[in-house]
Short mmCIF file of C-alpha atoms in Angstrom, two decimals:
data_model
loop_
_atom_site.label_atom_id
_atom_site.label_comp_id
_atom_site.label_asym_id
_atom_site.label_seq_id
_atom_site.Cartn_x
_atom_site.Cartn_y
_atom_site.Cartn_z
CA UNK A 1 124.90 -18.57 69.93
CA UNK A 2 128.62 -19.48 68.36
CA UNK A 3 130.13 -16.53 66.95
CA UNK A 4 132.66 -16.43 64.46
CA UNK A 5 135.36 -14.38 64.08
CA UNK A 6 134.18 -10.91 61.93
CA UNK A 7 136.17 -11.75 58.99
CA UNK A 8 134.24 -15.34 58.72
CA UNK A 9 130.83 -13.06 59.17
CA UNK A 10 131.76 -10.63 56.14
CA UNK A 11 133.01 -13.87 53.68
CA UNK A 12 129.72 -15.78 54.82
CA UNK A 13 127.53 -12.68 54.06
CA UNK A 14 129.20 -11.97 50.92
CA UNK A 15 128.80 -15.73 49.96
CA UNK A 16 125.60 -16.21 50.87
CA UNK A 17 124.75 -13.12 48.50
CA UNK A 18 126.61 -14.52 45.60
CA UNK A 19 124.77 -17.61 45.87
CA UNK A 20 121.57 -15.68 46.12
CA UNK A 21 122.37 -14.38 42.74
CA UNK A 22 122.11 -17.87 41.38
CA UNK A 23 119.38 -19.02 43.02
CA UNK A 24 117.21 -16.28 42.76
CA UNK A 25 117.58 -15.56 38.54
CA UNK A 26 117.73 -19.57 37.50
CA UNK A 27 113.87 -20.79 37.36
CA UNK A 28 113.31 -23.79 39.21
CA UNK A 29 116.60 -23.76 41.54
CA UNK A 30 115.19 -23.21 44.86
CA UNK A 31 116.69 -21.53 48.05
CA UNK A 32 115.53 -24.21 50.27
CA UNK A 33 118.07 -26.60 47.87
CA UNK A 34 121.04 -24.62 48.82
CA UNK A 35 120.07 -24.27 52.66
CA UNK A 36 119.91 -28.03 52.68
CA UNK A 37 123.05 -28.23 51.25
CA UNK A 38 124.39 -26.31 53.68
CA UNK A 39 123.13 -28.04 56.57
CA UNK A 40 124.02 -30.57 55.97
CA UNK A 41 127.61 -29.84 55.26
CA UNK A 42 127.79 -27.67 58.87
CA UNK A 43 130.15 -30.66 60.76
CA UNK A 44 132.57 -30.03 57.67
CA UNK A 45 132.65 -26.21 57.21
CA UNK A 46 132.86 -25.99 61.27
CA UNK A 47 136.79 -25.65 61.13
CA UNK A 48 136.52 -22.27 58.99
CA UNK A 49 133.10 -20.75 60.08
CA UNK A 50 130.48 -21.04 63.08
CA UNK A 51 126.80 -21.68 63.56
CA UNK A 52 125.71 -18.25 63.39
CA UNK A 53 128.14 -17.37 60.12
CA UNK A 54 126.71 -20.03 57.99
CA UNK A 55 123.20 -18.65 59.25
CA UNK A 56 124.71 -15.42 58.10
CA UNK A 57 125.43 -17.22 54.66
CA UNK A 58 121.58 -18.33 54.55
CA UNK A 59 119.92 -15.38 55.50
CA UNK A 60 122.00 -13.38 53.06
CA UNK A 61 121.18 -16.05 49.86
CA UNK A 62 117.70 -16.10 50.90
CA UNK A 63 117.54 -12.06 51.04
CA UNK A 64 119.11 -11.84 47.82
CA UNK A 65 117.02 -13.99 46.60
CA UNK A 66 113.60 -12.51 47.42
CA UNK A 67 114.77 -9.27 45.92
CA UNK A 68 116.26 -10.95 42.49
CA UNK A 69 113.56 -13.64 41.87
CA UNK A 70 110.98 -11.07 40.22
CA UNK A 71 113.93 -10.60 37.21
CA UNK A 72 113.00 -13.81 35.61
CA UNK A 73 109.15 -13.41 36.41
CA UNK A 74 109.43 -10.36 34.24
CA UNK A 75 111.49 -11.30 31.52
CA UNK A 76 110.83 -15.31 31.37
CA UNK A 77 107.09 -15.71 32.80
CA UNK A 78 108.95 -18.24 35.03
CA UNK A 79 108.13 -17.11 38.59
CA UNK A 80 108.36 -18.74 41.60
CA UNK A 81 104.94 -18.86 43.60
CA UNK A 82 105.41 -15.78 45.44
CA UNK A 83 106.15 -13.68 42.12
CA UNK A 84 103.24 -16.08 40.42
CA UNK A 85 100.78 -13.19 40.05
CA UNK A 86 102.93 -10.43 39.42
CA UNK A 87 103.61 -12.23 36.01
CA UNK A 88 100.96 -10.14 34.08
CA UNK A 89 101.87 -6.50 35.15
CA UNK A 90 105.63 -7.49 34.80
CA UNK A 91 105.22 -8.67 31.10
CA UNK A 92 102.96 -5.90 30.45
CA UNK A 93 105.70 -3.60 31.06
CA UNK A 94 108.33 -5.66 29.58
CA UNK A 95 106.04 -5.91 26.51
CA UNK A 96 105.84 -2.38 26.29
CA UNK A 97 109.99 -2.36 26.43
CA UNK A 98 110.13 -1.43 29.97
CA UNK A 99 111.35 -4.57 31.38
CA UNK A 100 113.58 -2.57 33.76
CA UNK A 101 111.19 -0.11 35.21
CA UNK A 102 109.34 -3.42 36.39
CA UNK A 103 112.58 -4.53 38.17
CA UNK A 104 113.12 -1.39 39.44
CA UNK A 105 109.57 -0.77 40.70
CA UNK A 106 109.90 -4.14 42.67
CA UNK A 107 112.86 -3.60 43.94
CA UNK A 108 112.28 -0.11 45.46
CA UNK A 109 109.23 -2.06 47.20
CA UNK A 110 111.49 -4.60 48.58
CA UNK A 111 114.27 -2.40 50.19
CA UNK A 112 111.93 0.04 51.26
CA UNK A 113 110.01 -2.56 53.02
CA UNK A 114 112.94 -4.13 54.80
CA UNK A 115 114.00 -1.11 56.50
CA UNK A 116 109.90 -0.70 57.51
CA UNK A 117 110.10 -4.22 58.74
CA UNK A 118 113.13 -3.37 60.68
CA UNK A 119 111.81 -0.50 62.26
CA UNK A 120 108.30 -2.43 63.84
CA UNK A 121 109.90 -5.84 64.37
CA UNK A 122 110.59 -4.85 68.45
CA UNK A 123 106.70 -4.14 68.38
CA UNK A 124 106.54 -7.81 66.98
CA UNK A 125 108.28 -9.43 69.52
CA UNK A 126 106.17 -7.68 72.19
CA UNK A 127 102.84 -8.70 70.04
CA UNK A 128 103.71 -12.10 68.19
CA UNK A 129 103.31 -14.64 71.49
CA UNK A 130 99.69 -13.41 72.50
CA UNK A 131 98.53 -13.69 68.66
CA UNK A 132 99.98 -16.94 68.59
CA UNK A 133 98.28 -18.26 71.90
CA UNK A 134 95.10 -16.70 70.47
CA UNK A 135 95.02 -17.70 66.63
CA UNK A 136 97.06 -21.44 66.97
CA UNK A 137 94.55 -22.95 67.68
CA UNK A 138 91.86 -21.95 65.23
CA UNK A 139 94.71 -21.85 62.68
CA UNK A 140 92.99 -24.28 60.25
CA UNK A 141 90.09 -22.46 60.16
CA UNK A 142 91.86 -19.30 59.00
CA UNK A 143 93.44 -20.97 56.21
CA UNK A 144 90.35 -22.68 55.24
CA UNK A 145 88.60 -19.14 55.61
CA UNK A 146 91.21 -17.34 53.14
CA UNK A 147 90.98 -19.75 50.58
CA UNK A 148 87.77 -19.24 50.45
CA UNK A 149 87.56 -15.60 50.45
CA UNK A 150 90.08 -15.81 47.57
CA UNK A 151 87.80 -18.28 45.34
CA UNK A 152 84.56 -15.60 46.66
CA UNK A 153 86.68 -12.85 44.65
CA UNK A 154 86.35 -14.21 41.40
CA UNK A 155 83.80 -12.50 39.51
CA UNK A 156 80.70 -14.91 38.68
CA UNK A 157 79.73 -18.08 39.75
CA UNK A 158 81.16 -20.18 36.47
CA UNK A 159 84.63 -18.38 37.79
CA UNK A 160 84.30 -19.36 41.27
CA UNK A 161 83.70 -23.21 40.28
CA UNK A 162 86.39 -23.41 37.98
CA UNK A 163 88.07 -21.80 41.01
CA UNK A 164 86.99 -24.42 43.57
CA UNK A 165 87.56 -26.92 40.70
CA UNK A 166 91.31 -25.43 40.79
CA UNK A 167 91.44 -25.52 44.71
CA UNK A 168 90.51 -29.45 44.88
CA UNK A 169 92.96 -30.48 42.57
CA UNK A 170 95.67 -28.25 43.77
CA UNK A 171 95.06 -29.40 47.10
CA UNK A 172 94.74 -33.41 46.32
CA UNK A 173 97.98 -32.66 44.33
CA UNK A 174 99.85 -31.65 47.61
CA UNK A 175 98.34 -33.97 49.48
CA UNK A 176 99.71 -36.73 47.49
CA UNK A 177 103.09 -35.27 47.02
CA UNK A 178 103.84 -33.46 50.39
CA UNK A 179 101.57 -35.94 52.83
CA UNK A 180 101.96 -39.47 50.66
CA UNK A 181 105.26 -39.33 49.01
CA UNK A 182 108.85 -39.83 49.81
CA UNK A 183 110.81 -38.36 47.05
CA UNK A 184 113.53 -35.43 47.45
CA UNK A 185 112.72 -32.16 47.43
CA UNK A 186 108.98 -32.23 46.45
CA UNK A 187 108.57 -28.71 46.44
CA UNK A 188 110.87 -28.33 43.72
CA UNK A 189 108.92 -30.25 40.54
CA UNK A 190 105.52 -29.60 42.34
CA UNK A 191 105.61 -25.59 42.39
CA UNK A 192 107.96 -25.58 39.63
CA UNK A 193 105.84 -27.17 37.29
CA UNK A 194 102.45 -25.40 38.43
CA UNK A 195 103.85 -21.93 38.38
CA UNK A 196 106.80 -22.15 35.99
CA UNK A 197 106.76 -24.97 33.29
CA UNK A 198 102.80 -24.00 32.64
CA UNK A 199 103.77 -20.21 31.66
CA UNK A 200 106.50 -21.00 29.87
CA UNK A 201 104.73 -23.54 27.83
CA UNK A 202 102.18 -21.14 27.06
CA UNK A 203 104.25 -19.08 26.14
CA UNK A 204 105.96 -21.13 23.47
CA UNK A 205 102.41 -21.35 21.50
CA UNK A 206 102.17 -17.42 22.10
CA UNK A 207 103.19 -15.60 18.63
CA UNK A 208 103.76 -12.32 20.26
CA UNK A 209 107.19 -10.52 19.97
CA UNK A 210 109.41 -9.43 22.22
CA UNK A 211 110.19 -5.34 21.62
CA UNK A 212 113.40 -3.73 21.87
CA UNK A 213 113.99 -3.28 25.71
CA UNK A 214 114.89 0.39 27.02
CA UNK A 215 116.62 0.83 30.22
CA UNK A 216 114.74 4.04 32.07
CA UNK A 217 113.47 5.49 35.22
CA UNK A 218 110.33 7.16 34.12
CA UNK A 219 107.80 5.42 36.06
CA UNK A 220 107.37 6.80 39.45
CA UNK A 221 104.74 6.51 42.23
CA UNK A 222 103.93 9.50 44.56
CA UNK A 223 105.75 8.82 47.86
CA UNK A 224 102.47 9.39 49.89
CA UNK A 225 101.20 6.37 47.78
CA UNK A 226 104.56 4.41 48.54
CA UNK A 227 103.83 5.09 51.98
CA UNK A 228 100.32 3.35 51.72
CA UNK A 229 101.77 0.45 49.58
CA UNK A 230 104.62 -0.44 51.92
CA UNK A 231 101.92 -0.38 54.92
CA UNK A 232 100.15 -2.64 52.87
CA UNK A 233 103.41 -5.17 52.19
CA UNK A 234 104.66 -5.14 55.70
CA UNK A 235 101.10 -6.26 57.00
CA UNK A 236 100.52 -8.82 54.31
CA UNK A 237 103.98 -10.34 54.45
CA UNK A 238 103.69 -10.34 58.38
CA UNK A 239 100.45 -12.45 57.65
CA UNK A 240 102.55 -14.63 55.17
CA UNK A 241 105.05 -15.24 58.16
CA UNK A 242 102.51 -15.96 60.62
CA UNK A 243 100.15 -17.94 58.89
CA UNK A 244 101.63 -21.53 57.53
CA UNK A 245 100.49 -22.68 53.96
CA UNK A 246 99.47 -18.96 53.27
CA UNK A 247 101.81 -17.56 50.38
CA UNK A 248 102.87 -14.37 49.14
CA UNK A 249 100.71 -14.66 46.15
CA UNK A 250 97.94 -14.74 48.50
CA UNK A 251 98.85 -11.91 50.76
CA UNK A 252 99.29 -9.83 47.81
CA UNK A 253 95.60 -10.90 46.07
CA UNK A 254 94.45 -9.66 49.97
CA UNK A 255 96.30 -6.75 49.40
CA UNK A 256 94.29 -5.82 47.00
CA UNK A 257 91.03 -6.09 49.20
CA UNK A 258 92.37 -3.40 50.59
CA UNK A 259 93.73 -1.37 47.71
CA UNK A 260 90.92 -2.15 44.83
CA UNK A 261 92.42 0.23 42.60
CA UNK A 262 95.83 -1.30 42.39
CA UNK A 263 97.85 0.46 38.88
CA UNK A 264 100.05 -2.58 37.39
CA UNK A 265 103.20 -0.49 38.54
CA UNK A 266 101.95 0.02 42.24
CA UNK A 267 100.97 -3.85 42.29
CA UNK A 268 104.82 -4.69 41.46
CA UNK A 269 105.75 -2.38 44.28
CA UNK A 270 103.87 -3.84 46.62
CA UNK A 271 104.67 -7.40 45.69
CA UNK A 272 108.50 -6.79 45.63
CA UNK A 273 108.06 -6.14 49.40
CA UNK A 274 105.84 -8.51 50.40
CA UNK A 275 108.34 -11.27 49.27
CA UNK A 276 111.38 -9.46 50.86
CA UNK A 277 108.59 -8.82 54.31
CA UNK A 278 108.05 -12.05 54.18
CA UNK A 279 111.49 -13.52 54.73
CA UNK A 280 112.21 -10.77 57.48
CA UNK A 281 109.13 -11.23 59.26
CA UNK A 282 110.00 -14.94 59.62
CA UNK A 283 112.95 -14.41 61.82
CA UNK A 284 111.11 -12.43 64.05
CA UNK A 285 108.48 -15.63 64.11
CA UNK A 286 110.78 -18.25 64.59
CA UNK A 287 112.13 -15.81 67.60
CA UNK A 288 109.27 -15.12 69.61
CA UNK A 289 107.11 -18.38 68.70
CA UNK A 290 109.80 -20.49 67.40
CA UNK A 291 108.26 -21.37 64.49
CA UNK A 292 109.86 -21.13 61.00
CA UNK A 293 107.21 -20.54 57.81
CA UNK A 294 110.42 -20.19 55.69
CA UNK A 295 112.80 -23.05 54.26
CA UNK A 296 115.86 -21.05 55.14
CA UNK A 297 114.76 -20.09 58.33
CA UNK A 298 113.83 -23.48 59.01
CA UNK A 299 117.64 -24.23 58.07
CA UNK A 300 119.02 -21.78 60.72
CA UNK A 301 116.95 -23.34 63.56
CA UNK A 302 119.18 -26.51 62.70
CA UNK A 303 121.85 -24.84 63.32
CA UNK A 304 121.00 -22.43 66.35
CA UNK A 305 117.81 -24.25 67.74
CA UNK A 306 117.19 -21.22 69.91
CA UNK A 307 117.03 -17.74 68.47
CA UNK A 308 117.40 -15.01 71.16
CA UNK A 309 116.54 -11.22 70.47
CA UNK A 310 120.69 -10.97 70.01
CA UNK A 311 120.39 -13.58 67.50
CA UNK A 312 117.24 -11.91 65.59
CA UNK A 313 118.84 -8.43 65.75
CA UNK A 314 122.34 -9.71 64.12
CA UNK A 315 120.18 -11.68 61.50
CA UNK A 316 117.94 -9.07 60.61
CA UNK A 317 120.64 -6.66 60.31
CA UNK A 318 122.06 -9.11 57.55
CA UNK A 319 118.88 -9.75 55.86
CA UNK A 320 118.72 -5.52 55.73
CA UNK A 321 122.51 -5.39 54.39
CA UNK A 322 121.16 -7.88 52.05
CA UNK A 323 118.32 -6.26 50.87
CA UNK A 324 120.54 -3.54 50.02
CA UNK A 325 123.06 -5.47 48.02
CA UNK A 326 120.40 -7.31 46.49
CA UNK A 327 118.61 -3.91 44.93
CA UNK A 328 121.91 -3.04 43.35
CA UNK A 329 122.68 -6.36 41.78
CA UNK A 330 118.73 -6.55 40.86
CA UNK A 331 119.15 -2.98 38.85
CA UNK A 332 122.46 -4.30 37.79
CA UNK A 333 121.26 -7.60 36.23
CA UNK A 334 117.91 -5.95 35.01
CA UNK A 335 119.65 -3.76 32.93
CA UNK A 336 121.72 -7.25 31.32
CA UNK A 337 118.80 -8.88 30.98
CA UNK A 338 117.14 -6.00 28.87
CA UNK A 339 119.48 -5.99 26.55
CA UNK A 340 119.97 -9.95 26.12
CA UNK A 341 115.98 -9.90 25.58
CA UNK A 342 116.61 -8.04 22.53
CA UNK A 343 119.65 -10.51 21.40
CA UNK A 344 118.51 -14.10 22.50
CA UNK A 345 115.09 -15.15 20.64
CA UNK A 346 112.40 -15.54 23.51
CA UNK A 347 111.44 -19.08 22.58
CA UNK A 348 114.88 -20.13 22.83
CA UNK A 349 115.25 -18.97 26.34
CA UNK A 350 111.74 -20.46 27.43
CA UNK A 351 112.93 -23.84 25.92
CA UNK A 352 116.11 -23.73 27.47
CA UNK A 353 114.55 -22.94 30.75
CA UNK A 354 112.34 -25.95 30.80
CA UNK A 355 115.23 -28.40 29.92
CA UNK A 356 117.42 -27.31 32.76
CA UNK A 357 114.35 -27.32 35.22
CA UNK A 358 113.66 -30.64 33.82
CA UNK A 359 116.99 -31.89 34.00
CA UNK A 360 117.35 -30.58 37.93
CA UNK A 361 114.13 -32.59 39.18
CA UNK A 362 115.26 -35.66 37.36
CA UNK A 363 118.69 -35.40 39.26
CA UNK A 364 116.86 -34.01 42.25
CA UNK A 365 113.75 -35.96 42.59
CA UNK A 366 113.92 -38.78 40.52
CA UNK A 367 111.24 -40.33 38.05
CA UNK A 368 108.51 -39.56 40.13
CA UNK A 369 109.50 -35.79 40.86
CA UNK A 370 109.41 -35.41 36.73
CA UNK A 371 105.63 -37.31 37.09
CA UNK A 372 104.48 -34.51 39.53
CA UNK A 373 106.44 -32.28 37.13
CA UNK A 374 104.69 -32.59 33.98
CA UNK A 375 101.11 -33.16 35.88
CA UNK A 376 101.64 -30.11 37.65
CA UNK A 377 102.55 -28.17 34.77
CA UNK A 378 99.35 -29.82 33.14
CA UNK A 379 97.21 -28.39 35.94
CA UNK A 380 98.76 -24.90 35.81
CA UNK A 381 97.88 -24.78 31.57
CA UNK A 382 94.51 -26.27 32.66
CA UNK A 383 94.21 -23.29 34.67
CA UNK A 384 95.54 -20.59 32.88
CA UNK A 385 93.15 -21.83 29.63
CA UNK A 386 89.83 -22.06 32.21
CA UNK A 387 90.85 -18.20 33.27
CA UNK A 388 91.39 -19.04 36.53
CA UNK A 389 93.96 -17.07 38.67
CA UNK A 390 96.71 -19.47 39.52
CA UNK A 391 97.26 -18.25 42.76
CA UNK A 392 94.28 -21.08 43.75
CA UNK A 393 96.75 -23.25 42.77
CA UNK A 394 98.80 -22.60 46.13
CA UNK A 395 96.16 -24.98 47.73
CA UNK A 396 99.01 -27.44 47.13
CA UNK A 397 100.62 -26.13 50.14
CA UNK A 398 97.43 -25.16 52.13
CA UNK A 399 95.96 -28.35 52.23
CA UNK A 400 98.85 -30.79 53.33
CA UNK A 401 99.34 -27.94 56.20
CA UNK A 402 95.52 -28.55 57.38
CA UNK A 403 95.76 -32.02 56.93
CA UNK A 404 99.04 -32.05 59.04
CA UNK A 405 97.24 -29.95 61.54
CA UNK A 406 94.15 -32.83 62.01
#
């Protein structure tokens, strides 16, 4: 483990946190993009920063990102895949003038779950290698079973058939984009279209007006219920980190099978926790079984091929500190967003985001990327218009994973 000075590590931490602000609140700007740039620039930065410093930068950026990316989900309806299923509960509160409350609940879930993740990590260090031996040969069957379970969760055969069609179409899109194509940054146009642009385009045709937003702290969850939600978040987040192709959206839905009476405010707390736990557990997964389930952690492996217990502890501590900083930032940005929503017309915000993401995709992935973006957005709109939960569109990641295994 190449270690730099304390001052360079601190600088890397805060620089990464600032980058996490940008990626977290900007729809379509994926943290993996910045991770790729940092890894490719590692040699040029070697005179100032060690590989461990750059790893701390990436961990801080990704952690702050996971805390903040609920903000565009709530105020713009432009989530990354992890928060696709939290759009409705978040926007319910936002349409009631309580968008800040939604941010506060998700942030609280993220911080508390991050703390518990660090506490249970020593146990995972012992258990993970044995589970990997048992589950790895059956990974494709587990992924298929999760997909079928989520389809069967739909009420009525008509919806189940529609969900199955959505899974097939999304899986085909993912197979073509991730297996057969060679475009740069293929996840950017595909995920932005499925989960971001589709929501924004539908919002443009919606006549709903945004009420004045109030910065209050009136919504609360009983402590005992918080403990139950955190336990589910840690368990589900671990599943996300362990199983390839299974996203936080599926983990959140699986949690509802354990807690069928979830209220919208509880759901936001749960999803906020899952997103952060997912990343922190990915560090443990990488250290114990050598498999990165997260783009930023995969970038860390390129810098530090072997992550031992000492390195994992350092990175986990950085992630925990970044989660605390991210919570402070999320509450401040949430207040500003609440005020801006009363000033900037909602449809103008949606159009600006769509134009920005389209330009970013054109720059990163070229004309083919724009075509994928349009196709993915159309599929997302079709799923929403058919009354199908868009979490089924995560088959765009699951099918390629199963294809690679075989």
